[in-house]
One Martini backbone bead per residue (centre of mass of N, CA, C, O) as a GRO file, in nm:
protein
  306
    1UNK     BB    1   8.191  15.825  13.998
    2UNK     BB    2   8.171  15.669  14.273
    3UNK     BB    3   8.411  15.624  14.560
    4UNK     BB    4   8.253  15.544  14.825
    5UNK     BB    5   8.379  15.476  15.135
    6UNK     BB    6   8.430  15.402  15.494
    7UNK     BB    7   8.671  15.575  15.540
    8UNK     BB    8   8.611  15.806  15.407
    9UNK     BB    9   8.320  15.840  15.612
   10UNK     BB   10   8.514  15.867  15.893
   11UNK     BB   11   8.693  16.133  15.833
   12UNK     BB   12   8.543  16.383  15.800
   13UNK     BB   13   8.561  16.505  16.107
   14UNK     BB   14   8.825  16.589  16.062
   15UNK     BB   15   8.820  16.731  15.750
   16UNK     BB   16   8.719  16.963  15.835
   17UNK     BB   17   8.828  17.298  15.814
   18UNK     BB   18   9.101  17.308  15.661
   19UNK     BB   19   9.424  17.339  15.562
   20UNK     BB   20   9.661  17.357  15.258
   21UNK     BB   21   9.951  17.402  15.158
   22UNK     BB   22  10.040  17.426  14.788
   23UNK     BB   23  10.368  17.368  14.699
   24UNK     BB   24  10.391  17.133  14.523
   25UNK     BB   25  10.242  17.305  14.307
   26UNK     BB   26  10.212  17.406  14.020
   27UNK     BB   27  10.271  17.689  13.712
   28UNK     BB   28  10.080  17.681  13.414
   29UNK     BB   29  10.097  17.977  13.169
   30UNK     BB   30   9.853  18.053  12.936
   31UNK     BB   31   9.850  18.336  12.712
   32UNK     BB   32   9.668  18.399  12.374
   33UNK     BB   33   9.494  18.375  12.161
   34UNK     BB   34   9.585  18.047  12.108
   35UNK     BB   35   9.558  17.883  12.318
   36UNK     BB   36   9.318  17.683  12.325
   37UNK     BB   37   9.410  17.564  12.030
   38UNK     BB   38   9.636  17.415  12.161
   39UNK     BB   39   9.525  17.267  12.383
   40UNK     BB   40   9.288  17.105  12.228
   41UNK     BB   41   9.552  16.996  12.057
   42UNK     BB   42   9.651  16.816  12.315
   43UNK     BB   43   9.444  16.784  12.543
   44UNK     BB   44   9.213  16.515  12.711
   45UNK     BB   45   9.032  16.776  12.706
   46UNK     BB   46   8.784  16.982  12.684
   47UNK     BB   47   8.792  17.319  12.647
   48UNK     BB   48   8.499  17.399  12.559
   49UNK     BB   49   8.442  17.315  12.908
   50UNK     BB   50   8.630  17.604  12.959
   51UNK     BB   51   8.521  17.839  13.215
   52UNK     BB   52   8.461  18.087  13.443
   53UNK     BB   53   8.285  17.804  13.614
   54UNK     BB   54   8.458  17.573  13.486
   55UNK     BB   55   8.680  17.297  13.469
   56UNK     BB   56   8.929  17.063  13.495
   57UNK     BB   57   9.109  16.776  13.407
   58UNK     BB   58   9.410  16.663  13.239
   59UNK     BB   59   9.631  16.563  13.013
   60UNK     BB   60   9.971  16.479  12.846
   61UNK     BB   61  10.093  16.324  12.582
   62UNK     BB   62  10.174  16.100  12.366
   63UNK     BB   63  10.161  15.968  12.107
   64UNK     BB   64  10.156  15.650  12.281
   65UNK     BB   65   9.971  15.799  12.507
   66UNK     BB   66  10.156  15.859  12.697
   67UNK     BB   67  10.192  16.038  13.017
   68UNK     BB   68  10.302  16.318  13.166
   69UNK     BB   69  10.053  16.425  13.236
   70UNK     BB   70   9.840  16.543  13.557
   71UNK     BB   71   9.592  16.830  13.549
   72UNK     BB   72   9.467  17.097  13.606
   73UNK     BB   73   9.215  17.357  13.432
   74UNK     BB   74   9.185  17.688  13.445
   75UNK     BB   75   9.068  17.971  13.414
   76UNK     BB   76   9.250  18.305  13.442
   77UNK     BB   77   9.107  18.529  13.315
   78UNK     BB   78   9.284  18.534  13.030
   79UNK     BB   79   9.385  18.267  13.103
   80UNK     BB   80   9.555  17.967  13.142
   81UNK     BB   81   9.616  17.713  13.434
   82UNK     BB   82   9.830  17.455  13.532
   83UNK     BB   83   9.795  17.189  13.780
   84UNK     BB   84  10.113  17.055  13.873
   85UNK     BB   85  10.393  16.894  13.978
   86UNK     BB   86  10.655  17.005  13.969
   87UNK     BB   87  10.861  16.778  13.856
   88UNK     BB   88  10.690  16.808  13.592
   89UNK     BB   89  10.677  17.096  13.480
   90UNK     BB   90  10.909  17.128  13.229
   91UNK     BB   91  10.863  16.906  13.084
   92UNK     BB   92  10.590  17.018  12.994
   93UNK     BB   93  10.673  17.300  12.885
   94UNK     BB   94  10.836  17.178  12.672
   95UNK     BB   95  10.647  16.986  12.514
   96UNK     BB   96  10.466  17.251  12.427
   97UNK     BB   97  10.629  17.407  12.312
   98UNK     BB   98  10.682  17.213  12.082
   99UNK     BB   99  10.348  17.307  11.968
  100UNK     BB  100  10.383  17.666  11.976
  101UNK     BB  101  10.535  17.783  11.690
  102UNK     BB  102  10.215  17.812  11.546
  103UNK     BB  103  10.155  18.033  11.771
  104UNK     BB  104   9.984  18.278  11.985
  105UNK     BB  105  10.202  18.197  12.282
  106UNK     BB  106  10.223  18.180  12.556
  107UNK     BB  107  10.458  18.016  12.842
  108UNK     BB  108  10.474  17.981  13.152
  109UNK     BB  109  10.644  17.958  13.511
  110UNK     BB  110  10.405  18.095  13.738
  111UNK     BB  111  10.433  18.008  14.050
  112UNK     BB  112  10.535  18.251  14.173
  113UNK     BB  113  10.243  18.417  14.100
  114UNK     BB  114  10.103  18.183  14.268
  115UNK     BB  115   9.847  18.105  14.540
  116UNK     BB  116   9.780  17.757  14.693
  117UNK     BB  117   9.531  17.626  14.852
  118UNK     BB  118   9.377  17.403  15.079
  119UNK     BB  119   9.020  17.340  15.143
  120UNK     BB  120   8.749  17.303  15.383
  121UNK     BB  121   8.454  17.252  15.523
  122UNK     BB  122   8.162  17.116  15.544
  123UNK     BB  123   8.017  16.886  15.534
  124UNK     BB  124   7.694  16.804  15.371
  125UNK     BB  125   7.662  16.448  15.383
  126UNK     BB  126   7.581  16.302  15.114
  127UNK     BB  127   7.828  16.107  15.023
  128UNK     BB  128   8.017  16.178  14.803
  129UNK     BB  129   8.373  16.093  14.625
  130UNK     BB  130   8.299  16.225  14.343
  131UNK     BB  131   8.422  16.391  14.104
  132UNK     BB  132   8.290  16.621  13.969
  133UNK     BB  133   8.241  16.903  13.833
  134UNK     BB  134   8.449  17.180  13.802
  135UNK     BB  135   8.400  17.479  14.018
  136UNK     BB  136   8.396  17.822  13.957
  137UNK     BB  137   8.478  18.094  14.150
  138UNK     BB  138   8.493  18.420  14.187
  139UNK     BB  139   8.605  18.651  14.452
  140UNK     BB  140   8.765  18.904  14.341
  141UNK     BB  141   9.030  18.704  14.227
  142UNK     BB  142   8.951  18.448  14.400
  143UNK     BB  143   8.995  18.118  14.341
  144UNK     BB  144   8.738  17.842  14.311
  145UNK     BB  145   8.793  17.532  14.312
  146UNK     BB  146   8.578  17.259  14.313
  147UNK     BB  147   8.574  16.892  14.389
  148UNK     BB  148   8.377  16.792  14.655
  149UNK     BB  149   8.119  16.681  14.917
  150UNK     BB  150   8.250  16.503  15.098
  151UNK     BB  151   8.491  16.757  15.187
  152UNK     BB  152   8.419  17.015  15.054
  153UNK     BB  153   8.629  17.090  14.858
  154UNK     BB  154   8.941  17.290  14.786
  155UNK     BB  155   9.115  17.510  14.570
  156UNK     BB  156   9.287  17.846  14.630
  157UNK     BB  157   9.317  18.102  14.379
  158UNK     BB  158   9.594  18.350  14.370
  159UNK     BB  159   9.813  18.584  14.354
  160UNK     BB  160  10.012  18.708  14.516
  161UNK     BB  161   9.926  18.990  14.619
  162UNK     BB  162   9.664  18.830  14.750
  163UNK     BB  163   9.715  18.632  14.977
  164UNK     BB  164   9.608  18.763  15.212
  165UNK     BB  165   9.347  18.800  15.136
  166UNK     BB  166   9.316  18.436  15.124
  167UNK     BB  167   9.422  18.366  15.418
  168UNK     BB  168   9.190  18.483  15.544
  169UNK     BB  169   8.945  18.294  15.425
  170UNK     BB  170   9.078  18.093  15.649
  171UNK     BB  171   8.959  18.164  15.871
  172UNK     BB  172   8.916  17.883  16.130
  173UNK     BB  173   9.126  17.694  16.031
  174UNK     BB  174   9.279  17.439  16.024
  175UNK     BB  175   9.629  17.300  15.985
  176UNK     BB  176   9.766  17.100  15.734
  177UNK     BB  177   9.911  16.825  15.577
  178UNK     BB  178   9.964  16.724  15.295
  179UNK     BB  179   9.894  16.510  15.348
  180UNK     BB  180   9.559  16.513  15.375
  181UNK     BB  181   9.526  16.620  15.065
  182UNK     BB  182   9.591  16.350  14.936
  183UNK     BB  183   9.354  16.206  15.034
  184UNK     BB  184   9.160  16.349  14.904
  185UNK     BB  185   9.269  16.321  14.635
  186UNK     BB  186   9.245  16.006  14.631
  187UNK     BB  187   8.921  15.978  14.679
  188UNK     BB  188   8.888  16.132  14.389
  189UNK     BB  189   9.111  15.966  14.193
  190UNK     BB  190   9.349  16.117  14.160
  191UNK     BB  191   9.659  16.079  13.933
  192UNK     BB  192   9.920  16.210  14.037
  193UNK     BB  193  10.185  16.269  13.955
  194UNK     BB  194  10.561  16.191  13.904
  195UNK     BB  195  10.822  16.216  13.721
  196UNK     BB  196  10.885  15.855  13.753
  197UNK     BB  197  10.613  15.839  13.566
  198UNK     BB  198  10.672  15.939  13.303
  199UNK     BB  199  10.538  15.758  13.051
  200UNK     BB  200  10.376  15.498  13.180
  201UNK     BB  201  10.082  15.604  13.157
  202UNK     BB  202   9.778  15.593  13.063
  203UNK     BB  203   9.461  15.713  13.111
  204UNK     BB  204   9.306  15.446  13.179
  205UNK     BB  205   9.501  15.318  13.396
  206UNK     BB  206   9.434  15.615  13.586
  207UNK     BB  207   9.134  15.729  13.534
  208UNK     BB  208   9.070  15.950  13.388
  209UNK     BB  209   8.794  15.903  13.267
  210UNK     BB  210   8.622  15.877  13.524
  211UNK     BB  211   8.679  16.225  13.596
  212UNK     BB  212   8.673  16.379  13.345
  213UNK     BB  213   9.002  16.424  13.122
  214UNK     BB  214   8.824  16.255  12.888
  215UNK     BB  215   8.789  16.318  12.564
  216UNK     BB  216   8.583  16.170  12.275
  217UNK     BB  217   8.477  16.412  12.109
  218UNK     BB  218   8.667  16.655  12.005
  219UNK     BB  219   8.916  16.497  11.868
  220UNK     BB  220   9.186  16.578  11.809
  221UNK     BB  221   9.542  16.441  11.941
  222UNK     BB  222   9.781  16.391  12.125
  223UNK     BB  223   9.722  16.028  12.148
  224UNK     BB  224   9.396  15.970  12.041
  225UNK     BB  225   9.435  15.704  11.916
  226UNK     BB  226   9.500  15.521  12.139
  227UNK     BB  227   9.305  15.603  12.350
  228UNK     BB  228   9.044  15.530  12.132
  229UNK     BB  229   9.108  15.221  12.142
  230UNK     BB  230   9.087  15.126  12.423
  231UNK     BB  231   8.779  15.216  12.423
  232UNK     BB  232   8.603  15.079  12.171
  233UNK     BB  233   8.766  14.801  12.200
  234UNK     BB  234   8.780  14.682  12.482
  235UNK     BB  235   9.042  14.615  12.605
  236UNK     BB  236   9.028  14.693  12.887
  237UNK     BB  237   9.150  14.558  13.213
  238UNK     BB  238   9.255  14.812  13.377
  239UNK     BB  239   9.191  14.966  13.730
  240UNK     BB  240   9.125  15.220  13.956
  241UNK     BB  241   9.211  15.166  14.271
  242UNK     BB  242   9.167  15.192  14.608
  243UNK     BB  243   9.407  15.131  14.943
  244UNK     BB  244   9.533  14.974  15.240
  245UNK     BB  245   9.737  14.990  15.491
  246UNK     BB  246   9.799  14.942  15.843
  247UNK     BB  247  10.034  15.085  15.817
  248UNK     BB  248  10.370  15.273  15.748
  249UNK     BB  249  10.473  15.313  15.438
  250UNK     BB  250  10.703  15.347  15.171
  251UNK     BB  251  10.610  15.383  14.886
  252UNK     BB  252  10.609  15.373  14.529
  253UNK     BB  253  10.613  15.435  14.260
  254UNK     BB  254  10.562  15.149  14.027
  255UNK     BB  255  10.516  14.983  14.196
  256UNK     BB  256  10.414  14.625  14.263
  257UNK     BB  257  10.126  14.456  14.226
  258UNK     BB  258  10.006  14.171  14.398
  259UNK     BB  259   9.872  13.852  14.433
  260UNK     BB  260   9.786  13.521  14.521
  261UNK     BB  261  10.065  13.428  14.300
  262UNK     BB  262  10.284  13.651  14.278
  263UNK     BB  263  10.143  13.794  14.043
  264UNK     BB  264  10.131  14.043  13.832
  265UNK     BB  265   9.878  14.316  13.890
  266UNK     BB  266  10.013  14.602  13.940
  267UNK     BB  267  10.033  14.942  13.977
  268UNK     BB  268  10.118  15.242  14.113
  269UNK     BB  269  10.059  15.586  14.137
  270UNK     BB  270   9.951  15.697  14.436
  271UNK     BB  271  10.092  15.795  14.791
  272UNK     BB  272  10.015  15.796  15.138
  273UNK     BB  273  10.026  15.908  15.477
  274UNK     BB  274   9.753  15.852  15.746
  275UNK     BB  275   9.630  15.761  16.015
  276UNK     BB  276   9.860  15.562  16.048
  277UNK     BB  277   9.835  15.474  15.725
  278UNK     BB  278   9.827  15.368  15.362
  279UNK     BB  279   9.771  15.514  15.082
  280UNK     BB  280   9.656  15.375  14.732
  281UNK     BB  281   9.693  15.432  14.377
  282UNK     BB  282   9.592  15.174  14.121
  283UNK     BB  283   9.681  14.954  13.897
  284UNK     BB  284   9.447  14.697  13.799
  285UNK     BB  285   9.338  14.439  13.716
  286UNK     BB  286   9.048  14.239  13.751
  287UNK     BB  287   9.129  13.985  13.804
  288UNK     BB  288   9.246  14.139  14.116
  289UNK     BB  289   8.941  14.225  14.292
  290UNK     BB  290   8.933  13.948  14.485
  291UNK     BB  291   9.219  13.956  14.594
  292UNK     BB  292   9.471  13.957  14.723
  293UNK     BB  293   9.742  14.250  14.814
  294UNK     BB  294  10.058  14.327  14.696
  295UNK     BB  295  10.336  14.579  14.778
  296UNK     BB  296  10.580  14.569  14.667
  297UNK     BB  297  10.910  14.399  14.762
  298UNK     BB  298  10.750  14.317  15.045
  299UNK     BB  299  10.489  14.252  15.026
  300UNK     BB  300  10.206  14.467  15.165
  301UNK     BB  301   9.935  14.438  15.256
  302UNK     BB  302   9.617  14.519  15.053
  303UNK     BB  303   9.320  14.675  15.055
  304UNK     BB  304   8.990  14.735  14.930
  305UNK     BB  305   8.824  14.993  14.900
  306UNK     BB  306   8.415  14.977  14.970
   0.00000   0.00000   0.00000
């Protein structure tokens, strides 16, 4: 799905050849001969599609179909890595561990063992912000997880002992802050959220199915019945959309979104401040797509990015 908008295109020049240390992301390492089987029965994505050259976004749901977290998942050597916000990590690790008792698998918080950087190269000029198949390239132990072509953005991952080699690959780039990387992820509609939003969202309401993070063909996983029912019965009346405010505002996750009549029309998924504006991925009722939107208790005006 193509999420390209003029705001993103205008920011391409300043977001080329940048690097950002992703210290806010943690790593859960899943290893052992049953790791694939465990994850296939728990995650929204299809583990059969993940190999040495392809990664995915995915989610972990409760039995009621509510998301514990959203993450990147990839193969790294003989293990699987889940890359997710650090403040969600212990909860996700504890939740997965409950299901791991009957599997030959080891689940660990391996955040201190890995180096993670976001970076961009010169954009190819095709102006596509859609999240493509997440391709993976192994540069001799330094893995490149490619996100999309609009900003030519990737996440570089290595074991901590190879950190100096990873950083040397970033020579010639400009160091950027986390907000710049958050903006890039927001433009790709990646719905990463923090601890405050655990079990508050359905996969559909954050748009996870629109970016390849939900498989409707893989079979059963925890929460699958609820997720599938929403999909096949067409009951979904909300979608994830990107909005911007012309001022710098400290929005919070789950802030309410209001329509013309000051009635709730959605809620905020994630947000960042970048280039003197505030951007937010929101879950919005379809009926409010053509209305004037306001966010939070102060009802700050926000514009849908098209």
